[in-house]
XYZ file of C-alpha atoms in Angstrom:
741
model
C -7.529 11.812 -3.252
C -5.762 10.134 -5.467
C -7.618 11.163 -8.237
C -6.298 14.653 -7.991
C -2.573 13.557 -7.905
C -2.943 11.522 -10.209
C -4.610 14.121 -12.884
C -1.577 16.521 -12.124
C 1.023 13.324 -12.640
C -0.744 12.973 -15.968
C -0.078 16.637 -16.878
C 3.196 16.354 -15.675
C 3.831 13.150 -18.137
C 2.440 15.221 -20.870
C 4.464 18.003 -20.263
C 7.801 16.041 -20.019
C 7.211 13.906 -23.374
C 5.671 17.043 -25.411
C 8.998 19.415 -24.377
C 10.928 17.030 -26.552
C 8.379 17.399 -29.481
C 8.045 21.334 -29.377
C 8.450 21.429 -32.838
C 5.133 19.726 -33.485
C 3.199 21.023 -30.724
C 1.141 23.929 -33.103
C 0.381 21.229 -35.802
C -1.706 18.470 -36.202
C -1.002 15.053 -35.058
C 0.005 12.205 -37.475
C -2.256 9.793 -38.503
C -0.842 5.809 -38.319
C -2.553 3.472 -40.917
C -2.226 -0.175 -40.931
C -4.125 -2.124 -43.506
C -4.387 -5.114 -45.405
C -1.644 -7.263 -43.203
C 0.742 -4.145 -42.711
C 2.443 -3.093 -39.940
C 3.763 -0.372 -37.645
C 5.865 -0.674 -34.805
C 7.465 2.061 -32.760
C 9.249 2.783 -29.298
C 8.861 6.380 -28.030
C 7.635 8.573 -30.475
C 8.380 12.027 -30.964
C 5.904 13.054 -33.015
C 1.911 13.467 -31.546
C -0.549 11.125 -32.498
C -3.944 12.290 -33.769
C -5.713 8.879 -34.915
C -4.576 5.017 -34.986
C -6.623 2.955 -37.775
C -5.722 -0.739 -38.282
C -7.644 -2.694 -40.774
C -8.158 -6.038 -42.546
C -5.502 -7.990 -40.275
C -2.793 -4.340 -39.388
C -0.952 -4.467 -36.666
C 0.247 -1.449 -34.848
C 2.778 -1.374 -31.690
C 3.697 1.368 -29.986
C 5.934 1.647 -26.742
C 4.833 5.294 -25.617
C 3.293 8.205 -27.085
C 1.114 11.221 -26.407
C -1.823 12.004 -28.091
C -2.888 15.267 -29.707
C -6.855 14.673 -30.695
C -9.008 17.430 -32.078
C -8.452 17.768 -35.732
C -11.191 15.206 -36.364
C -14.457 13.287 -35.257
C -12.962 10.006 -35.271
C -12.421 7.445 -32.323
C -8.549 7.765 -31.349
C -7.832 4.132 -31.948
C -9.924 2.080 -34.574
C -9.365 -1.451 -34.966
C -11.498 -3.944 -37.318
C -11.471 -6.887 -39.757
C -8.670 -9.194 -37.607
C -6.355 -6.055 -36.561
C -4.703 -5.594 -33.536
C -3.412 -2.450 -32.064
C -1.385 -2.315 -28.820
C -0.171 0.665 -26.418
C 1.974 0.284 -24.055
C 2.716 3.142 -21.995
C 1.855 7.020 -22.528
C -0.616 9.817 -22.218
C -3.701 9.557 -24.539
C -6.277 12.088 -23.767
C -9.580 12.444 -26.065
C -11.393 14.189 -23.565
C -11.496 17.903 -25.085
C -13.113 16.562 -28.274
C -15.510 14.026 -26.894
C -14.949 11.168 -28.837
C -14.045 7.509 -28.036
C -10.258 6.427 -27.206
C -10.716 3.131 -28.722
C -13.469 1.504 -30.895
C -13.022 -2.351 -31.392
C -15.502 -3.972 -33.957
C -13.759 -7.011 -35.506
C -10.449 -6.132 -33.915
C -8.389 -6.080 -30.880
C -6.875 -3.291 -28.837
C -4.585 -3.776 -26.204
C -3.850 -0.902 -23.942
C -0.831 -1.596 -20.820
C -1.483 -5.614 -21.362
C -0.544 -7.933 -23.978
C -3.790 -9.400 -24.402
C -6.626 -10.845 -22.387
C -4.871 -13.242 -20.081
C -3.975 -9.759 -18.559
C -0.110 -9.704 -18.909
C 1.137 -6.186 -17.946
C 3.481 -4.245 -20.466
C 3.481 -0.686 -19.174
C 3.497 0.882 -15.661
C 3.126 4.794 -16.840
C -0.118 4.968 -18.578
C -2.868 8.298 -18.791
C -5.914 7.142 -20.389
C -8.783 9.376 -20.858
C -11.720 8.727 -22.571
C -14.560 6.046 -23.386
C -13.926 2.660 -24.953
C -16.333 0.928 -27.092
C -16.920 -2.856 -28.706
C -18.858 -4.052 -31.277
C -19.809 -6.462 -33.154
C -18.831 -8.151 -36.537
C -19.736 -11.119 -38.328
C -16.255 -12.493 -39.304
C -14.231 -11.457 -35.916
C -14.010 -11.047 -32.174
C -14.125 -7.742 -30.987
C -11.807 -7.098 -27.865
C -10.492 -3.974 -25.939
C -8.016 -5.053 -22.852
C -6.759 -1.922 -20.632
C -4.101 -2.767 -17.955
C -3.788 -0.145 -15.600
C -0.436 -1.267 -13.722
C 1.915 1.785 -12.567
C 1.222 3.291 -9.170
C 0.656 6.845 -10.670
C -1.132 5.072 -13.934
C -5.021 5.768 -14.289
C -8.132 5.399 -16.703
C -10.661 8.104 -16.366
C -13.819 6.639 -18.943
C -16.700 4.221 -19.395
C -16.610 1.251 -21.025
C -19.574 0.566 -23.579
C -20.424 -3.223 -24.916
C -22.637 -2.203 -27.849
C -22.329 -5.693 -29.559
C -25.174 -8.173 -30.034
C -25.414 -10.666 -27.342
C -26.033 -13.478 -29.812
C -23.314 -12.520 -31.993
C -21.480 -15.649 -33.500
C -18.121 -13.737 -32.286
C -17.907 -12.459 -28.584
C -17.244 -8.971 -27.908
C -15.394 -8.259 -24.420
C -13.902 -5.417 -22.507
C -11.701 -6.797 -19.847
C -10.069 -4.623 -17.394
C -6.753 -5.528 -15.268
C -6.380 -3.229 -12.180
C -3.306 -5.188 -10.752
C -2.438 -4.096 -7.586
C -2.123 -0.208 -7.734
C -4.401 0.543 -10.617
C -7.333 2.915 -10.669
C -10.277 3.729 -12.840
C -12.638 6.384 -12.516
C -16.177 5.746 -14.003
C -16.436 9.048 -15.556
C -18.500 9.892 -18.919
C -15.826 11.827 -21.442
C -18.882 11.961 -24.062
C -17.239 9.323 -26.539
C -20.626 7.430 -27.050
C -21.102 8.207 -30.910
C -24.407 6.477 -30.944
C -27.629 8.392 -31.818
C -30.154 6.254 -29.949
C -28.228 5.761 -26.833
C -27.701 7.996 -23.783
C -24.535 8.653 -22.938
C -25.685 9.543 -19.069
C -27.373 6.456 -18.488
C -26.068 3.613 -21.122
C -24.277 1.338 -18.723
C -20.570 0.010 -18.574
C -19.940 -3.549 -19.236
C -16.826 -5.381 -18.828
C -15.847 -9.152 -19.197
C -13.456 -9.680 -16.797
C -12.132 -7.146 -13.723
C -9.185 -8.660 -12.105
C -7.552 -6.823 -9.019
C -5.061 -7.647 -6.318
C -3.973 -10.906 -5.010
C -4.854 -9.522 -1.248
C -5.981 -6.446 0.701
C -3.043 -4.750 0.976
C -3.147 -2.770 -1.670
C -4.920 0.237 -3.297
C -6.482 -0.306 -6.368
C -9.773 1.355 -7.089
C -12.577 1.833 -9.204
C -14.216 4.963 -8.549
C -17.689 5.453 -9.557
C -18.703 9.082 -10.322
C -21.305 8.349 -12.989
C -25.270 7.164 -12.566
C -24.344 4.878 -15.203
C -24.308 1.021 -13.797
C -20.979 -1.123 -13.989
C -21.935 -4.639 -15.016
C -18.795 -7.098 -14.624
C -18.932 -10.580 -16.051
C -16.735 -12.335 -13.533
C -14.740 -10.461 -10.803
C -11.218 -11.684 -9.841
C -9.055 -10.804 -7.051
C -9.576 -7.820 -4.732
C -10.935 -4.679 -6.109
C -11.855 -1.999 -4.272
C -14.994 0.303 -5.268
C -15.104 3.825 -4.124
C -18.189 6.209 -3.486
C -17.650 9.787 -3.373
C -21.204 11.401 -2.715
C -19.933 14.604 -1.697
C -16.839 15.044 -3.801
C -14.318 14.663 -1.157
C -11.661 14.088 -4.196
C -12.524 16.533 -6.121
C -9.607 19.073 -8.150
C -10.335 21.804 -5.440
C -7.151 23.336 -7.562
C -8.381 23.500 -10.615
C -9.556 26.786 -11.368
C -13.154 26.001 -12.874
C -13.706 23.452 -9.876
C -17.447 24.007 -8.684
C -18.382 22.513 -5.471
C -21.361 20.556 -4.862
C -24.569 22.410 -4.346
C -25.894 19.492 -2.358
C -24.439 17.508 0.700
C -25.475 13.944 1.228
C -25.434 12.655 4.696
C -25.526 8.964 3.921
C -28.902 8.209 5.711
C -31.121 8.396 2.251
C -30.617 5.855 -0.507
C -30.263 8.654 -2.421
C -27.106 9.633 -1.043
C -24.527 7.342 -2.792
C -26.063 8.511 -6.453
C -23.632 6.905 -8.263
C -24.623 3.875 -10.269
C -25.235 0.325 -9.036
C -22.285 -2.412 -9.444
C -23.574 -5.911 -10.794
C -21.390 -8.682 -10.470
C -22.291 -11.864 -12.364
C -19.844 -14.155 -11.070
C -16.862 -14.304 -8.997
C -13.491 -16.437 -8.966
C -12.694 -18.155 -5.752
C -11.387 -16.245 -3.415
C -12.535 -12.703 -5.078
C -13.683 -9.829 -3.130
C -15.553 -6.465 -3.663
C -14.662 -3.572 -0.659
C -17.043 -1.068 -1.119
C -15.509 2.414 0.477
C -17.392 6.099 0.962
C -15.614 8.942 1.629
C -16.381 10.829 4.712
C -17.165 14.325 3.952
C -20.436 15.632 4.889
C -21.606 12.073 6.560
C -23.284 12.333 9.536
C -21.136 10.090 11.782
C -22.760 11.230 14.997
C -24.308 7.833 16.227
C -23.998 4.227 15.721
C -27.453 4.132 14.034
C -26.190 6.478 11.772
C -23.266 4.295 10.315
C -24.988 1.470 10.440
C -27.407 3.170 8.202
C -24.866 4.608 6.007
C -23.112 1.281 5.681
C -26.247 -0.835 4.956
C -27.253 2.002 2.219
C -23.747 1.591 0.574
C -24.023 -2.101 0.651
C -27.349 -1.898 -1.535
C -25.267 -0.285 -3.983
C -23.727 -3.972 -5.096
C -25.190 -6.979 -6.479
C -23.938 -10.627 -6.822
C -26.036 -12.543 -9.071
C -24.854 -15.715 -9.042
C -25.180 -16.054 -5.648
C -28.990 -16.181 -6.366
C -27.713 -19.732 -8.171
C -25.643 -21.115 -5.458
C -22.088 -19.533 -6.016
C -20.282 -18.345 -3.024
C -17.074 -17.193 -4.044
C -17.669 -13.362 -3.541
C -16.608 -11.878 -0.118
C -17.742 -8.269 0.025
C -17.473 -5.736 2.697
C -18.671 -1.988 3.135
C -16.638 0.867 4.939
C -16.488 4.495 5.645
C -12.685 5.129 4.708
C -10.332 5.755 7.218
C -8.348 9.023 8.202
C -4.961 8.957 9.817
C -5.608 7.353 13.339
C -9.168 7.828 12.912
C -10.477 4.399 11.833
C -12.624 3.591 8.827
C -13.385 0.059 10.609
C -13.787 1.605 14.330
C -14.176 4.683 15.898
C -12.266 6.200 18.913
C -11.805 3.508 21.354
C -14.545 5.161 23.530
C -17.254 4.636 21.173
C -16.224 1.800 19.582
C -18.822 0.783 16.720
C -17.690 -0.783 13.495
C -17.322 1.500 10.563
C -17.253 -1.791 8.433
C -18.821 -5.092 8.037
C -19.214 -7.604 5.761
C -21.868 -7.560 2.901
C -24.922 -10.034 2.963
C -25.939 -11.331 -0.316
C -29.851 -11.188 -0.063
C -31.061 -14.393 -2.920
C -34.614 -13.402 -2.792
C -33.752 -9.821 -4.209
C -30.966 -11.024 -7.123
C -28.279 -10.701 -5.230
C -28.360 -7.372 -3.670
C -25.796 -6.609 -1.089
C -27.178 -5.928 2.839
C -25.172 -4.821 5.749
C -26.814 -6.732 8.700
C -26.058 -4.412 11.865
C -28.136 -6.269 14.341
C -32.090 -5.094 14.321
C -32.633 -5.892 17.847
C -30.365 -3.584 19.217
C -33.036 -0.494 19.257
C -35.661 -3.089 20.934
C -34.443 -2.980 24.184
C -34.712 0.884 24.818
C -35.184 2.423 27.877
C -38.595 3.806 26.607
C -40.638 0.723 28.646
C -39.323 1.646 31.911
C -40.444 5.458 32.256
C -43.761 4.273 31.366
C -44.711 2.466 34.691
C -42.639 4.760 36.769
C -44.986 7.950 36.127
C -48.103 5.955 36.337
C -47.907 5.382 40.220
C -46.190 8.425 40.959
C -49.463 10.583 39.869
C -51.653 8.480 41.951
C -49.589 8.796 45.079
C -48.891 12.790 44.606
C -52.843 13.919 45.262
C -53.297 11.942 48.523
C -52.676 13.950 51.477
C -50.378 11.859 53.345
C -47.651 11.661 50.460
C -47.742 15.881 50.497
C -45.311 15.984 53.850
C -43.185 12.561 52.399
C -42.059 14.264 49.251
C -40.403 17.074 51.831
C -38.999 14.954 53.812
C -37.223 12.738 51.010
C -35.750 15.316 48.775
C -34.331 17.282 52.190
C -31.777 14.457 53.697
C -31.546 13.054 50.001
C -30.099 15.357 47.890
C -27.449 16.594 50.893
C -25.946 13.084 51.234
C -26.200 12.119 47.406
C -24.212 15.044 45.870
C -21.349 14.801 48.519
C -21.210 10.961 47.928
C -21.689 10.976 43.966
C -19.412 13.744 42.805
C -16.191 12.726 45.097
C -16.451 8.661 43.914
C -17.752 10.087 39.890
C -14.061 12.088 39.159
C -12.300 9.459 40.772
C -13.358 6.399 38.644
C -13.894 8.123 34.988
C -10.461 8.996 34.363
C -9.280 5.454 35.782
C -11.807 3.676 33.347
C -11.091 5.398 30.317
C -7.539 4.895 29.921
C -7.960 1.260 30.973
C -9.458 -0.078 27.750
C -6.467 1.636 25.636
C -3.946 -1.179 26.211
C -6.735 -3.951 26.207
C -8.095 -2.462 22.847
C -4.977 -2.142 21.592
C -4.017 -5.499 21.815
C -5.789 -6.176 18.346
C -3.314 -3.920 16.846
C -1.219 -6.732 15.818
C -3.888 -8.425 13.829
C -3.122 -8.047 10.076
C -6.058 -5.994 9.362
C -6.466 -4.935 13.017
C -9.541 -3.366 14.408
C -7.975 0.004 14.974
C -4.887 -0.208 13.134
C -5.560 2.275 9.993
C -3.752 1.812 6.834
C -1.951 5.060 7.639
C -1.472 4.438 11.202
C 0.161 1.083 9.333
C 2.138 2.761 6.812
C 3.452 4.746 9.520
C 4.628 1.532 11.402
C 6.283 0.752 8.125
C 8.239 4.003 7.998
C 9.698 3.353 11.586
C 10.546 -0.169 11.184
C 12.062 0.369 7.657
C 13.747 3.367 9.146
C 14.814 0.882 11.900
C 15.939 -2.340 9.635
C 17.859 0.291 7.599
C 20.077 1.023 10.190
C 20.471 -2.871 11.145
C 20.934 -3.408 7.414
C 23.954 -0.550 7.529
C 25.671 -1.695 10.757
C 25.521 -5.649 9.820
C 27.795 -8.531 10.474
C 31.073 -6.490 11.668
C 32.145 -6.614 7.885
C 36.115 -5.017 7.404
C 37.128 -7.239 10.898
C 35.823 -10.313 8.940
C 38.098 -10.115 5.444
C 41.047 -8.715 7.894
C 40.868 -12.246 9.808
C 40.720 -13.821 6.145
C 44.204 -12.082 5.257
C 43.262 -8.814 3.749
C 45.850 -6.379 4.198
C 45.639 -3.483 6.288
C 45.393 0.042 4.628
C 42.843 2.337 2.938
C 39.847 0.579 1.942
C 36.627 0.823 0.446
C 33.189 -0.921 -0.045
C 30.500 -0.464 -2.493
C 26.869 -2.418 -3.048
C 23.309 -3.032 -2.843
C 20.290 -5.012 -2.267
C 17.007 -5.852 -0.939
C 15.745 -6.594 2.253
C 12.133 -7.054 3.663
C 10.032 -7.047 6.640
C 6.709 -8.738 7.011
C 4.882 -9.349 10.166
C 2.134 -7.938 12.374
C 0.419 -6.071 9.539
C 3.534 -4.633 8.229
C 4.604 -5.769 4.718
C 7.643 -3.592 3.364
C 10.250 -4.111 0.847
C 13.221 -2.027 0.760
C 15.667 -1.554 -2.344
C 19.153 -0.025 -1.162
C 22.469 0.905 -2.012
C 25.142 1.155 0.773
C 29.060 2.891 0.436
C 31.506 2.417 3.254
C 35.215 3.756 3.720
C 37.867 3.749 6.215
C 41.372 3.091 7.322
C 43.201 0.222 9.840
C 46.433 -0.345 10.886
C 48.008 -3.055 13.309
C 49.088 -1.801 16.968
C 52.163 -2.995 18.882
C 49.657 -4.511 21.232
C 48.577 -7.064 18.579
C 45.427 -5.760 18.046
C 44.249 -4.149 14.625
C 41.891 -1.097 14.877
C 40.665 1.010 12.354
C 37.697 3.687 11.885
C 35.006 3.726 9.362
C 32.313 5.612 7.611
C 28.875 4.036 6.347
C 26.194 5.638 4.307
C 23.021 3.927 3.179
C 20.328 5.140 0.935
C 17.207 2.802 0.279
C 13.424 3.082 -1.597
C 10.756 1.795 0.355
C 7.660 -0.054 -0.787
C 4.436 0.061 1.645
C 0.930 -1.550 1.891
C -1.544 0.560 0.015
C 0.852 1.897 -2.217
C 2.617 3.385 0.733
C 6.185 4.858 -0.449
C 9.314 5.802 1.476
C 13.084 6.934 1.150
C 15.266 6.022 3.236
C 18.803 7.656 4.247
C 21.076 6.362 7.185
C 24.807 7.318 8.293
C 27.051 6.012 10.615
C 30.920 6.429 12.008
C 32.369 3.787 13.863
C 35.578 1.856 15.155
C 36.329 -1.652 15.216
C 38.922 -4.131 16.158
C 40.526 -7.795 15.664
C 42.834 -9.455 17.971
C 44.327 -13.431 17.287
C 43.864 -14.599 20.972
C 46.153 -17.924 20.198
C 45.567 -21.486 19.225
C 43.704 -20.033 15.767
C 41.214 -18.134 18.318
C 40.094 -14.296 17.602
C 38.180 -12.070 18.884
C 36.302 -8.794 16.836
C 34.739 -5.535 18.231
C 32.878 -2.730 16.518
C 30.996 0.072 17.980
C 29.159 2.795 15.343
C 26.656 5.816 16.077
C 24.702 7.556 13.629
C 20.974 8.735 12.300
C 18.940 7.785 10.439
C 15.912 9.000 8.305
C 12.828 7.826 6.372
C 10.821 10.516 4.201
C 7.842 8.639 3.141
C 4.162 9.099 1.963
C 1.148 6.390 3.044
C -2.104 6.443 1.926
C -5.164 4.765 3.052
C -7.830 2.336 1.418
C -8.846 4.828 -1.175
C -5.478 6.680 -1.838
C -5.635 9.744 0.101
C -2.198 10.339 1.176
C -0.282 11.678 4.279
C 3.479 12.360 4.441
C 6.302 12.892 6.795
C 9.554 12.013 8.256
C 10.763 10.306 10.548
C 14.550 10.392 11.919
C 15.925 9.313 14.855
C 19.939 8.756 16.163
C 21.411 5.465 16.836
C 24.580 3.672 18.179
C 25.227 -0.295 18.010
C 28.172 -2.177 19.746
C 29.033 -5.511 18.831
C 31.413 -8.512 19.360
C 32.366 -11.668 17.633
C 34.267 -14.862 18.793
C 35.147 -17.348 16.508
C 37.778 -20.459 15.691
C 39.459 -21.852 12.954
C 39.885 -25.503 12.494
C 42.484 -25.908 9.741
C 42.094 -28.862 7.248
C 44.408 -29.902 4.454
C 45.091 -27.829 1.517
C 43.848 -24.590 2.951
C 40.710 -25.665 3.778
C 39.072 -24.619 7.045
C 36.159 -24.577 9.228
C 35.213 -21.453 11.491
C 32.462 -21.765 14.390
C 31.319 -18.384 14.932
C 29.261 -16.403 17.800
C 28.636 -12.749 17.924
C 26.436 -10.672 20.429
C 25.049 -7.071 19.726
C 23.571 -4.234 21.023
C 21.461 -1.546 19.600
C 19.632 1.603 20.757
C 17.260 3.375 18.152
C 16.324 6.682 19.803
C 12.792 8.069 19.639
C 11.042 10.699 17.494
C 8.033 12.792 17.481
C 6.585 13.829 14.192
C 3.593 14.891 12.120
C 2.339 12.871 9.105
C -0.171 15.247 7.743
C -3.106 15.442 9.947
C -1.477 12.857 11.929
C 0.717 13.519 14.782
C 2.957 10.444 15.792
C 4.595 9.480 18.839
C 7.405 6.973 18.668
C 9.485 5.626 21.650
C 13.307 4.708 21.838
C 13.921 0.931 21.178
C 17.026 -1.325 22.727
C 17.621 -4.362 21.349
C 20.298 -7.106 21.929
C 20.754 -9.894 19.369
C 23.126 -13.248 18.926
C 23.957 -15.199 16.568
C 25.515 -18.330 15.546
C 27.612 -18.982 11.921
C 29.881 -21.316 10.235
C 32.129 -20.357 7.591
C 33.625 -22.686 5.384
C 36.328 -21.501 2.747
C 39.573 -22.458 1.353
C 42.955 -20.637 1.545
C 45.129 -20.014 -1.727
C 48.054 -18.127 -2.804
C 46.664 -14.645 -3.457
C 43.385 -14.891 -1.794
C 40.529 -17.285 -0.453
C 36.836 -18.493 -0.826
C 34.099 -19.064 1.308
C 30.681 -19.823 2.179
C 29.005 -18.775 5.545
C 25.643 -20.019 6.934
C 24.307 -17.855 9.626
C 21.664 -18.047 12.586
C 20.404 -15.048 14.150
C 17.835 -13.973 16.894
C 16.785 -10.962 18.740
C 16.070 -11.558 22.168
C 14.505 -7.734 23.424
C 13.205 -5.129 21.363
C 9.760 -3.220 21.620
C 8.948 -0.107 19.443
C 5.832 1.634 21.202
C 3.837 4.126 19.207
C 1.093 6.560 19.432
C -1.100 8.174 16.728
C -3.305 11.072 17.262
C -5.786 12.537 14.862
C -8.106 15.384 16.427
C -9.341 13.580 19.681
C -8.442 9.878 18.390
C -4.797 8.623 19.976
C -3.975 5.106 19.598
C -1.222 3.024 20.600
C 0.753 -0.030 18.786
C 3.604 -1.823 19.982
C 5.973 -3.957 17.807
C 7.957 -6.689 19.537
C 11.579 -6.921 17.451
C 11.876 -10.305 19.060
C 12.515 -13.090 16.177
C 14.943 -14.967 14.134
C 16.683 -14.879 10.468
C 18.864 -16.681 9.075
C 21.332 -16.196 6.460
C 23.697 -17.207 3.575
C 26.713 -15.799 2.067
C 29.331 -16.483 -0.590
C 32.343 -14.816 -1.349
C 36.071 -14.424 -1.639
C 39.195 -12.010 -1.833
C 42.387 -12.107 -4.149
C 45.824 -10.172 -3.690
C 47.042 -8.681 -6.774
C 50.148 -8.032 -4.610
C 50.899 -7.261 -0.940
C 49.853 -3.735 -0.902
C 46.533 -4.040 -3.232
C 43.550 -6.467 -2.842
C 39.860 -6.774 -3.882
C 37.434 -8.645 -2.122
C 33.365 -9.364 -2.878
C 30.491 -11.139 -1.522
C 26.966 -12.000 -2.166
C 24.168 -12.949 0.415
C 20.835 -13.905 0.607
C 18.176 -14.162 3.512
C 16.624 -17.537 4.236
C 13.830 -17.154 6.671
C 12.449 -14.692 9.291
C 10.282 -11.465 9.625
C 13.291 -9.643 8.513
C 14.612 -11.044 5.458
C 17.890 -9.663 3.443
C 16.486 -10.651 -0.137
C 19.778 -10.630 -1.662
C 22.895 -8.296 -1.398
C 25.957 -7.905 -3.853
C 29.040 -5.730 -2.483
C 32.950 -5.476 -3.494
C 35.532 -3.582 -2.197
C 39.135 -2.598 -2.235
C 42.180 -2.171 0.035
C 45.505 -0.030 -0.457
C 48.464 -0.184 1.848
C 50.735 2.582 1.686
């Protein structure tokens, strides 16, 4: 679970920062005070902080720090009298002393954001502790928390103890963005004698999530305390973990649950209810439960579990006619075993929409078709046994049963077993391609997040090879007048792929080098070595690290009449070390790698104009083969088939030659005519298949030039961007040099 991973990471962050402040480790942390309009501002602090106190218009701003509380009984942060405290990054943990991490009473506390607009200012934040807002007769009270980093988190409750009728509002706003994680886990920071920390509800004004479902933000309900949300914005994932599937089992003090809940009773989801008053247009609450301990043995059980889960959610303004909030309930997926659907042979849904009930204050319900149990074959057996006892007592039917069973069983076992096994193996594999035809839907019936992550890693690997071997770069600069010799090129950029449920972004660096020379036959030939390294981002907070290596040969020849031909071939290997996550942050890691080779040719004709200006139409054709691979991603086994692809392109270059070099701009349109990536995913007894069609069109635009210092030394550079297509080069910058011996 993400909870475990993040806890470990928080400790790592704390130790990293603490290593630079060892002299202070045994001393009381420093107290920061800003009162009467005074201010305190710091970057990354080398001292531990014990207390931050702001009053009477004081301001505190810290870029990064570590809290070392435990020497007093005060809140870690106190903001009063129109003051403001802002923390961007750091590790702030008060769980060991059971004090609030922040109290705002007539003041503002911003952690990870710059205010109630939700503009994130930090992405490296570990926050453990409860927060409290109270009324003040003269000022508003506000706490704003932003958890945006992929490994950032907040553990704690949000207590609004303000008077609802107070003159000035008191609000807690939480911004999760795409990856933020908030676990509702009481830290003992409620210092109010009349209030019970085990029952006092959490209450936030705004809870803001991601722009769509492709991200793994989460609110994990780990307490009996209810959560009230005045307004939900964006997509937010709510997690119930009834049997502690995400517990830190590596902790020596960990105690497994003494009772296992099967999900079939309302008390199975013992965490507090979620009450959403209103929602922004397009908002969605996606409610998940972990699988551990649940009785998923039948469709009826699954439906009951989802219904019990839906009952945990309320959308109160639904009663008043508001219809902005979409709700879903689901059992989280695992590998290829879908949280939305089980294995293909059973096919019952594990995800569905929440129906809000206006007559029950907007409480959620999972409608799964109550008419299904009605047509059970309970009525058919009743009339069948009735006539049998009436016929058997008569003497006439006595010999009949002796005659009927004798001929009946002899031919029936001979006929039934022979056709029975024959059609069964034929029927079972048949549905696979039919069902898998839905796989290309963004949130397909059988396409789990772990599968989508593995698909993303495979496609990023293929696109990494495509990027490494793109566009016959060296023959082109030679055509433009670059001298032969030893050369090197270094650059980087970003490319993306968005299609068929895959949404990847890759930032890369690339290094190339080689040597070329002219031959007596009129050809210019050379050899090259290329290396690419990239970092990937996938849906649901998946990541990958790409590596690709290639060696190749190239050549160009002047055909006369201002015509030329370029050829190039490369062979190498690409790999991707990746980590993918499901809807609730559970990760699977693996590595995919494959051999690959590419062959290409380009034809062009230069039309020379006046003053060194030229126009050059170009056409090229390439063939690429990317090898197959078999690998494991955690408990999921993946079989990827090899794929061959043919692509063509048309380009137009316009440039100007001058004494020492040239400048140019080029626009290109490319199209992949073939190529299908077929992949199988197996988890336990579940095997599923996907098919990725690589056909498509993309366009690009480039600007560049070269400059010769003398006959033997020159430099060249270019910048390019993709204009359209599933595969899109966001940007690329390259520069190189040539030295002729």
